[in-house]
Coordinates of C-alpha atoms in Angstrom, one line a residue:
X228 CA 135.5 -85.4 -6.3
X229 CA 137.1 -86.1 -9.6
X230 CA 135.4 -85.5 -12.4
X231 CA 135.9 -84.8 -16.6
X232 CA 135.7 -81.9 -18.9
X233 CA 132.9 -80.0 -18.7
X234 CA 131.4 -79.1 -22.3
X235 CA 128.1 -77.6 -23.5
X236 CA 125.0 -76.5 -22.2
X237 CA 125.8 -79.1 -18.9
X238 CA 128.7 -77.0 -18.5
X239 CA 126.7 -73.7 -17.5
X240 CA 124.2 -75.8 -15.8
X241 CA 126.8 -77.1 -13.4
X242 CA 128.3 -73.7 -12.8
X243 CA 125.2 -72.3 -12.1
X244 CA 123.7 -75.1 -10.1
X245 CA 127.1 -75.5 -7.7
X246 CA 127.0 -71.4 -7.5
X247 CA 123.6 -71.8 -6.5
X248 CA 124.0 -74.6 -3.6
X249 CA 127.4 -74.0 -2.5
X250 CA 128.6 -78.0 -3.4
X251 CA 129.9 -80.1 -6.6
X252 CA 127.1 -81.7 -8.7
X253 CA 126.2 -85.1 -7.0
X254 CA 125.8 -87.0 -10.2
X255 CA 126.5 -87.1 -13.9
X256 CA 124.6 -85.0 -16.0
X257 CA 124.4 -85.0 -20.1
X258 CA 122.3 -82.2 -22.1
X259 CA 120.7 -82.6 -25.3
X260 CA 123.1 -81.2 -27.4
X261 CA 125.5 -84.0 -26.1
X262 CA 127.6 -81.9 -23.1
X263 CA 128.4 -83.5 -20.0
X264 CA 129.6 -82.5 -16.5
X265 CA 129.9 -83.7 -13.3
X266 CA 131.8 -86.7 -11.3
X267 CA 132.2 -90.2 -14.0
X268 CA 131.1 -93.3 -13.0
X269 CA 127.4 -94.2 -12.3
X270 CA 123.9 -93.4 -13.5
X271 CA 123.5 -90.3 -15.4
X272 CA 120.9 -87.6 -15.3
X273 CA 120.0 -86.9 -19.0
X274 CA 118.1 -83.3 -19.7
X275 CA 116.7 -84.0 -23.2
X276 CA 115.2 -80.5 -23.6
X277 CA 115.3 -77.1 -22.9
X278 CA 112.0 -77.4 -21.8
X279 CA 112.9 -79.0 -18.5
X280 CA 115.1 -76.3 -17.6
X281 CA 112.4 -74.0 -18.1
X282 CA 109.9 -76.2 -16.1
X283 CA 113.1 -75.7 -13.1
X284 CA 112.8 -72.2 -13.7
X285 CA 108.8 -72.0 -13.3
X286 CA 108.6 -74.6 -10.1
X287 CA 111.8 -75.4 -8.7
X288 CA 112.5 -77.9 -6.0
X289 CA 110.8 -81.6 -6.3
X290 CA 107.9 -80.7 -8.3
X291 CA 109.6 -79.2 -11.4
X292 CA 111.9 -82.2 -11.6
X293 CA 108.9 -84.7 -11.5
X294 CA 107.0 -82.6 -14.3
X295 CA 110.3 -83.0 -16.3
X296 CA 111.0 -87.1 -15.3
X297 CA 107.0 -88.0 -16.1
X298 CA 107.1 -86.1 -19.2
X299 CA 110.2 -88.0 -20.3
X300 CA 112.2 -84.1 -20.9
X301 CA 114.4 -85.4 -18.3
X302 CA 115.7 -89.0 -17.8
X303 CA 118.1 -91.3 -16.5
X304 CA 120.6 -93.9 -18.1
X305 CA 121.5 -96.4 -15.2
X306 CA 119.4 -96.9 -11.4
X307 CA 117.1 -94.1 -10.8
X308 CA 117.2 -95.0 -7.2
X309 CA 121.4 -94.4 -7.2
X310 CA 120.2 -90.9 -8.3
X311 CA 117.5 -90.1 -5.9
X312 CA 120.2 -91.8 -3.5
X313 CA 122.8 -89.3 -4.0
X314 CA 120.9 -86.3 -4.6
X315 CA 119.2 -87.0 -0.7
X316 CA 123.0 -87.3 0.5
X317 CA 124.1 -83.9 -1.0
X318 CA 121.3 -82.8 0.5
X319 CA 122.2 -83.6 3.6
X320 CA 125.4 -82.6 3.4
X321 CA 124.2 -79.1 2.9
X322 CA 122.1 -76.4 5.1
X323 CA 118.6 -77.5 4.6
X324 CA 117.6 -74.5 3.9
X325 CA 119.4 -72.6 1.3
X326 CA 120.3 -69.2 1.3
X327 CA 118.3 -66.7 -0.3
X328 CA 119.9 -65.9 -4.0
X329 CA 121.3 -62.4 -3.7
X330 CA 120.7 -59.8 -6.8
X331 CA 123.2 -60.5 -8.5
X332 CA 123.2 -64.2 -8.6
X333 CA 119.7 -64.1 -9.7
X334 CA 120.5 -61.9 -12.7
X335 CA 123.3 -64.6 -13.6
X336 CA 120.7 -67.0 -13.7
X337 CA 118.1 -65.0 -15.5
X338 CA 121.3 -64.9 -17.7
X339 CA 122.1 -68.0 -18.2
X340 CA 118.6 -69.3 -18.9
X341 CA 118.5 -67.2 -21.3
X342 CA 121.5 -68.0 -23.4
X343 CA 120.4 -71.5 -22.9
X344 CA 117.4 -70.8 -24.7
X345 CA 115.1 -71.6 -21.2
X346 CA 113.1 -68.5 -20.7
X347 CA 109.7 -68.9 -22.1
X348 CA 105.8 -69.1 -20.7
X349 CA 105.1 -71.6 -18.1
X350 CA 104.7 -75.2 -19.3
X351 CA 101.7 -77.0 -18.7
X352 CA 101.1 -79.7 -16.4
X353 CA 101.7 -83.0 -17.6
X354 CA 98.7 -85.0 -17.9
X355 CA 99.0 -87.1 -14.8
X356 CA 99.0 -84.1 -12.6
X357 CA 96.0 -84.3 -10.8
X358 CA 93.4 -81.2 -10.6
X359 CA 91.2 -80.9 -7.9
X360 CA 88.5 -78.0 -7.1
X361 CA 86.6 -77.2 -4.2
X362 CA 87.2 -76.8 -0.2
X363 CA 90.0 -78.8 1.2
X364 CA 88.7 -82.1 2.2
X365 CA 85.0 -81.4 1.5
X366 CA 83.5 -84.5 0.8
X367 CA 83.8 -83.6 -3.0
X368 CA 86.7 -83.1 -3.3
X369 CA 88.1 -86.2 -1.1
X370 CA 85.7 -88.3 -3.6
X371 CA 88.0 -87.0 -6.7
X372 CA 91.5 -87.7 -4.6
X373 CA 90.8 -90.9 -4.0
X374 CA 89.5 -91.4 -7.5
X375 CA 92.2 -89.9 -9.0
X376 CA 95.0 -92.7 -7.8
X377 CA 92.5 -95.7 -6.7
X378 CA 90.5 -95.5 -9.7
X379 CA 93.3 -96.0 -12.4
X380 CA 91.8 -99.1 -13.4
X381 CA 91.6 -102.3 -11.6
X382 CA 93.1 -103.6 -14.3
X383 CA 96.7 -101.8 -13.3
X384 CA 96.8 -103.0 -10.1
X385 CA 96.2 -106.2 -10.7
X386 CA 99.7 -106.2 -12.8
X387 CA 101.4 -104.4 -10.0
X388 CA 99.7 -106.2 -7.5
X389 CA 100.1 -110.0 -6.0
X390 CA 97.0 -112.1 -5.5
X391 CA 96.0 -110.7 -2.2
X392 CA 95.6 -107.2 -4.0
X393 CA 96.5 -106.1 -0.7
X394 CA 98.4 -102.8 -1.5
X395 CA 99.7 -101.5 1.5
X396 CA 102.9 -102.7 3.6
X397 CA 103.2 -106.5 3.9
X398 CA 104.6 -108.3 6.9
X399 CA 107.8 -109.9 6.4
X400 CA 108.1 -112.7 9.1
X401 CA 111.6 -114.4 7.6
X402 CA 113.3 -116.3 4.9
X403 CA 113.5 -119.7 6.3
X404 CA 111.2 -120.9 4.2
X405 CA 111.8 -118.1 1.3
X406 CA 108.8 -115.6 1.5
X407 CA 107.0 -113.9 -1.5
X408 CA 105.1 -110.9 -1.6
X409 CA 102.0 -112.7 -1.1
X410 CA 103.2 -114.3 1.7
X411 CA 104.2 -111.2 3.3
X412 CA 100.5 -110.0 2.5
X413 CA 99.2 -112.6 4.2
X414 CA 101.2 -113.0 7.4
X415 CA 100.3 -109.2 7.7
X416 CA 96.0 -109.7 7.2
X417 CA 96.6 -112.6 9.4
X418 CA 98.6 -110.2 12.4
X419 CA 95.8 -107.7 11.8
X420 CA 93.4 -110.1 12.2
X421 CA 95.1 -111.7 15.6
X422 CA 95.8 -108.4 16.8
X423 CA 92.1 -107.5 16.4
X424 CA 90.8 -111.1 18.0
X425 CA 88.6 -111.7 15.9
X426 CA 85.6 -114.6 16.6
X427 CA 83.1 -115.6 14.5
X428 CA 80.3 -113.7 14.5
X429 CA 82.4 -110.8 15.5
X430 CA 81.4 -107.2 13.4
X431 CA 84.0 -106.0 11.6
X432 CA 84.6 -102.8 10.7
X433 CA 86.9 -102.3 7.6
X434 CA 87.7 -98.3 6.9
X435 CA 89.3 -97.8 3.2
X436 CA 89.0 -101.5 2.4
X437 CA 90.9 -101.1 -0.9
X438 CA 90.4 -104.3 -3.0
X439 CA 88.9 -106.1 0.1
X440 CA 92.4 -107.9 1.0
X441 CA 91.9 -108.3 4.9
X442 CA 87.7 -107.8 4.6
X443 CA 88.0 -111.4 2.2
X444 CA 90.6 -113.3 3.9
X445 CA 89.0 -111.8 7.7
X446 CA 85.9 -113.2 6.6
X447 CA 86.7 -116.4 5.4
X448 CA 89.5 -117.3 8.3
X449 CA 87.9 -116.0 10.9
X450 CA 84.1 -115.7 9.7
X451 CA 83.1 -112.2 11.6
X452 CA 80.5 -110.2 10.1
X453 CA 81.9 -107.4 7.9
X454 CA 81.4 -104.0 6.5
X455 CA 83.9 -102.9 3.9
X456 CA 83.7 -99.2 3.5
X457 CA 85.8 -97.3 0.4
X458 CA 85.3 -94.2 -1.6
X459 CA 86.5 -95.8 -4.7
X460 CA 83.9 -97.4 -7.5
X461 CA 86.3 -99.9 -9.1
X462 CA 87.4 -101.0 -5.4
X463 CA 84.1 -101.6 -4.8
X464 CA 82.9 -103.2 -7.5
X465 CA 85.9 -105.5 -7.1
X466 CA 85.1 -106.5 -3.9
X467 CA 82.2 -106.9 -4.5
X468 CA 82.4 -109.5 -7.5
X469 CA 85.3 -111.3 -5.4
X470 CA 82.2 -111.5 -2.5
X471 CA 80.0 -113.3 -4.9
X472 CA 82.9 -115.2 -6.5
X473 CA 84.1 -117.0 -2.8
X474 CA 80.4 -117.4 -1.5
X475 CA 80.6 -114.6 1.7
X476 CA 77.1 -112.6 0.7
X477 CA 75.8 -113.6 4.4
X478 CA 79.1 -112.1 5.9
X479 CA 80.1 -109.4 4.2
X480 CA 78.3 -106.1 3.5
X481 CA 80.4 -103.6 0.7
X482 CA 79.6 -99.8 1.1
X483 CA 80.7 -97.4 -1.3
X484 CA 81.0 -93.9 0.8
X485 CA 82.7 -91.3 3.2
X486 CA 83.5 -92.7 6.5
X487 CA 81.8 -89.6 7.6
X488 CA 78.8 -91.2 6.5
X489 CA 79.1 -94.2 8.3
X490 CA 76.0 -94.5 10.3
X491 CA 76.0 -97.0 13.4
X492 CA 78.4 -98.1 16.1
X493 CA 78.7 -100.6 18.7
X494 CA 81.6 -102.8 16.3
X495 CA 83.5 -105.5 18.1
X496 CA 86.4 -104.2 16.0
X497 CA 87.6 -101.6 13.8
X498 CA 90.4 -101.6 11.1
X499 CA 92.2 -98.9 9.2
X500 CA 94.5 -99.7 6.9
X501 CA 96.6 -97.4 5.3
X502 CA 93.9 -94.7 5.0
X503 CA 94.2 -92.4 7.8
X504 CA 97.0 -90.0 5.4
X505 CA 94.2 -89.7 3.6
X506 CA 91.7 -88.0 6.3
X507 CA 93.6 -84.4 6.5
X508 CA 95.7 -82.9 9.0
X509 CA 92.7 -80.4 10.3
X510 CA 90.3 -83.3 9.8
X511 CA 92.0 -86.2 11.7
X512 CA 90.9 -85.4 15.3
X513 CA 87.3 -85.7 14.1
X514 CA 88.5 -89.2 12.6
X515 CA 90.0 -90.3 15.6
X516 CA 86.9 -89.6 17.7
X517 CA 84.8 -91.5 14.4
X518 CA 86.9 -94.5 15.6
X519 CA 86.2 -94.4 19.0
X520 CA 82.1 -93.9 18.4
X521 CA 82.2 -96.5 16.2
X522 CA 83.9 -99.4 18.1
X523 CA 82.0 -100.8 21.3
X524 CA 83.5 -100.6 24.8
X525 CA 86.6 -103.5 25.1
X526 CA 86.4 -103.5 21.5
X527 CA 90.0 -102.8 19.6
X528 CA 90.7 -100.9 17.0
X529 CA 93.9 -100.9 14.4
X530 CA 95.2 -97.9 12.6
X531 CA 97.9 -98.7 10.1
X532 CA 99.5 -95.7 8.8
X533 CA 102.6 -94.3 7.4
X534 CA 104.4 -91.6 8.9
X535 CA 106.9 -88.7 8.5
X536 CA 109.5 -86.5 10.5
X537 CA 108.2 -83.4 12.4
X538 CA 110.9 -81.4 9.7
X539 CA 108.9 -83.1 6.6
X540 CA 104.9 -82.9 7.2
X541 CA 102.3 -83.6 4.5
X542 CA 102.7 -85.9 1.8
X543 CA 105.6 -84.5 -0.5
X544 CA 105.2 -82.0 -3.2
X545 CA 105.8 -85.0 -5.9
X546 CA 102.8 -87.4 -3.7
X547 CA 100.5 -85.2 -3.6
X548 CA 100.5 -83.7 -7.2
X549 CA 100.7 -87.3 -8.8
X550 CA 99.8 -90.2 -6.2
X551 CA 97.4 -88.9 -3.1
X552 CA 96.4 -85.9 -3.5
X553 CA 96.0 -83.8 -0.3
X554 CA 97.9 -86.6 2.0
X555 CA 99.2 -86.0 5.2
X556 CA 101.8 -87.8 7.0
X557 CA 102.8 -86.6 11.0
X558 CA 105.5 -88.3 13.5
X559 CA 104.2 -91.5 14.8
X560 CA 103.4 -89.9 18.1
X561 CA 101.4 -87.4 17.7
X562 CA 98.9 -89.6 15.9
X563 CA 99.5 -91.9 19.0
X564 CA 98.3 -88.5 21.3
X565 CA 95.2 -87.7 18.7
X566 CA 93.6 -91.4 19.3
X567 CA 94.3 -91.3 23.1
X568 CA 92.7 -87.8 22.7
X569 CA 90.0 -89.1 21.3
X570 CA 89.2 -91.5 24.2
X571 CA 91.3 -94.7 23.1
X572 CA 93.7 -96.6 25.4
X573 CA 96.8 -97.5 22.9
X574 CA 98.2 -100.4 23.6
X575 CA 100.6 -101.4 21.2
X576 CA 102.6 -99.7 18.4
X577 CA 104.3 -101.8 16.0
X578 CA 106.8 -100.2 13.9
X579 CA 107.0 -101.9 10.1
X580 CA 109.1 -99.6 8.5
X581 CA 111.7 -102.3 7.1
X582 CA 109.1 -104.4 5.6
X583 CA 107.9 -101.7 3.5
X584 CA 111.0 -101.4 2.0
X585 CA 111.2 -104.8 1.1
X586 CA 106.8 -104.7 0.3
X587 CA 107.9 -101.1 -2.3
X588 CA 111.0 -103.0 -3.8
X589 CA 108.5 -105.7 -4.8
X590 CA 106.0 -103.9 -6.1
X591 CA 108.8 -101.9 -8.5
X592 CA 110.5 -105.2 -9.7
X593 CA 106.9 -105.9 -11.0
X594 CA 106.6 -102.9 -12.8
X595 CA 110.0 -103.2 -14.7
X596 CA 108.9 -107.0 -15.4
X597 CA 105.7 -105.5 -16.8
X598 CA 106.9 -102.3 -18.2
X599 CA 105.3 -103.0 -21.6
X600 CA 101.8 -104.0 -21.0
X601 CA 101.5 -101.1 -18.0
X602 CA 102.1 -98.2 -21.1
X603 CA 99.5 -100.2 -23.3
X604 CA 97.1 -99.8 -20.2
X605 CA 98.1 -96.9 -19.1
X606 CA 100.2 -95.1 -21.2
X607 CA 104.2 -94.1 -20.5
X608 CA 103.6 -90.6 -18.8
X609 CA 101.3 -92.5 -15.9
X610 CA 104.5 -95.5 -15.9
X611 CA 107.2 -93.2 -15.6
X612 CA 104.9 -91.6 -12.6
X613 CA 104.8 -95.0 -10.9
X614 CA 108.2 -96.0 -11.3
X615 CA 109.2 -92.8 -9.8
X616 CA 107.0 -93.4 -7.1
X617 CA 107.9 -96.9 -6.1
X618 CA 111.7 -95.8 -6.7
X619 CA 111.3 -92.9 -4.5
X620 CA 109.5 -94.2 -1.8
X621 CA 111.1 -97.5 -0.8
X622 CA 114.4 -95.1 -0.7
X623 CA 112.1 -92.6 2.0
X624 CA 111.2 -95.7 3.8
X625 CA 115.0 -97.2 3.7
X626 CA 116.3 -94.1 4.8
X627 CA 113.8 -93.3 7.9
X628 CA 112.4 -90.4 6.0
X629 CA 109.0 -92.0 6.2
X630 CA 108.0 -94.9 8.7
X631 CA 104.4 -97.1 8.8
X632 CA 103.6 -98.6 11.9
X633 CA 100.0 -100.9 13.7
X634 CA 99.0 -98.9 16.3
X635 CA 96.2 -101.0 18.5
X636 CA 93.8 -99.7 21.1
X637 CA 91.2 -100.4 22.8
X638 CA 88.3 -98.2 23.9
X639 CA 87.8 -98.3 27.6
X640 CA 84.6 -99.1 29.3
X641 CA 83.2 -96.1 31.3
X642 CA 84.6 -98.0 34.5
X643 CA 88.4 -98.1 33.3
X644 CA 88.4 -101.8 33.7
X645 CA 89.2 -104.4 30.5
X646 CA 90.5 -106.9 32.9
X647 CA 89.4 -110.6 32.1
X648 CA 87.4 -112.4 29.5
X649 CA 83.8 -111.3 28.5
X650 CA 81.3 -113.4 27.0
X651 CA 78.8 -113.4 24.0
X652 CA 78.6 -110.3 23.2
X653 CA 81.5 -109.5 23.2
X654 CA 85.0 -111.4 22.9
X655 CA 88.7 -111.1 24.7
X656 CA 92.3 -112.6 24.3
X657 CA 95.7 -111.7 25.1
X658 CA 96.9 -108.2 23.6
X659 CA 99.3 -110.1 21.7
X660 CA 96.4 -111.7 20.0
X661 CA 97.9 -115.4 20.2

């Protein structure tokens, strides 16, 4: 790899870091009193402050760097994703898991910290960092994750956001005609909502409805009966308002709670958008079985929900401090095996793992476009979280690190029989839902 002089405090930064992981810095890197290092050409990785060394030196690993990229003590001059980019490929270049640093390379870095002027108390967490109390997944603490990302303000994700306000992955069906965001939106309420055969009359039961993308454009298509469930007060209210605004008050019912607290069952269909990383890993059996109580016999239910490698659990150090607190993401297939554990018959999986790219990518060219008024909203610290967020994740979905897929079942009748149509009732069409 070729590279230029080294000089300054990026100099001993460099030394130490390749001493450290056993390989050449992967990308340019300039230090605040103007040295440089690493291979020319491309984005570089700017630390403006000692103080995100020593934020390195307290949490190292993926956390410590987002502390020091949010706060703005660490930046980058060119495409952040080309940085993310080649910092994944050295990574995988390398053994996964590091060697443990032996004595004497951890006094050399003690040393060089301190003659860079790092050592010092522990930083504190930037602002954005969200702080949750209480029992893992208790019902108050759930209430404050979901408030801490969904209840930024309407107001922001209506800038990031198309018209649908859908925000999770859209449905990308082709370019002939040219397809925006909102189209992709709405080809992919319009495959949940063929997928789910819906009727009028149908009930509807939307889990996590978010801004009430597929509960609005379900209930004026296809006209079932609808309750939109969320956890989130400003996604409630919305939905609400946009209820009122498009005339649907005698179809569709907004509750703001737990899905633990749903009371009921007997739904002709059952919809889960994006949600389920919220439930919990411990918790998600119980949801599964939620689904299947809720929905009638023959009725369908469809889980949408993002995924990750068996190697890469959870929702990410950098997610889960700053986006969703307390996500979890598992391989595809074993949430496949917790719903047929719970007593539903899958019957299609739908991988969509390229259209989020494309959905993510859209959502961060929105952001830049809008740069300015998202700081006067929401100040830079919460930007700079987002962009690193969108950034980040459509490079996770691009490169099969994380995957979203429609997973549809059905919940058998106590006979094992869901052959032919059904009447009032109830309702039936091809799985393919055309």
């Amino acid at each position: 790899m070729n590279t230029t002089p080294r000089s300054g405090a990026a100099a001993r930064i460099a030394d130490l870091t390749e001493s450290m992981t056993g390989g050449p810095l992967p990308v340019r890197l300039r230090t605040w009193d103007g040295g440089e290092a690493g291979p020319p050409g491309g984005p570089v990785v700017v630390v403006r402050s000692r103080r995100a060394l020593r934020r390195l030196l307290w949490e190292p690993g993926e956390l410590g760097v987002a502390q020091a990229y949010v706060t703005g003590e660490l930046d980058v001059e060119g495409d952040l994703g080309d940085v993310l980019r080649a910092l994944w490929a050295a990574a995988r270049e390398r053994d996964p898991v590091l060697p443990r640093p032996s004595l004497a390379e951890r006094a050399r870095a003690v040393g060089a910290a301190v003659r860079l002027g790092a050592v010092g108390p522990r930083p504190g967490a930037p602002v954005s960092q969200a702080r949750l109390r209480g029992g893992l997944h208790s019902r108050a603490r759930d209430r404050a994750a979901v408030s801490h990302h969904y209840d930024l303000s309407n107001d922001f994700y209506r800038l990031l956001l198309d018209e649908t306000m859908a925000y999770s992955c859209g449905y990308w069906p082709g370019e002939d005609p040219p397809c925006t965001p909102a189209d992709a939106q709405r080809a992919k309420l319009e495959l949940i909502c063929r997928k789910l055969a819906l009727v009028p009359g149908a009930r509807l039961l939307d889990i996590g409805c978010g801004w009430g993308s597929l509960t609005l454009y379900a209930a004026e298509r296809y006209k079932p009966q609808v309750t939109a469930v969320t956890l989130a007060r400003e996604q409630a209210a919305y939905v609400r308002e946009q209820v009122r605004e498009r005339g649907l008050e005698h179809r569709v019912e907004v509750v703001c709670q737990d899905y633990r607290d749903i009371a009921g069952g007997a739904y002709d269909a059952v919809a889960t958008v994006e949600m389920g990383e919220h439930v919990g890993d411990a918790e998600y059996p119980a949801f599964a079985e939620s689904l299947h109580r809720l929905v009638r016999p023959r009725g369908r239910v469809l889980v949408q929900q993002m995924s990750r490698g068996r190697r890469a659990p959870g929702g990410g150090a950098f997610i889960e401090a700053y986006i969703a607190p307390d996500m979890h993401m598992r391989p595809l297939g074993e949430t496949v095996a917790l719903l047929e554990r719970a007593g539903l018959e899958v019957r299609s999986v739908e991988s969509m793992r390229e259209h989020y790219v494309r959905t993510v990518a859209a959502w961060h060219r929105t952001l830049e476009e809008r740069w300015s008024e998202v700081v006067r909203l929401v100040g830079e610290e919460t930007a700079r979280v987002w962009r690193l967020y969108l950034v980040g994740g459509a490079l996770a979905f691009e490169e099969n690190r994380m995957g979203v897929a429609q997973i549809l079942s059905t919940r058998p009748t106590p006979g094992g029989s869901d052959d032919g149509p059904i009447t009032p009732g109830g309702w039936y069409t091809d799985l393919d839902g055309r």
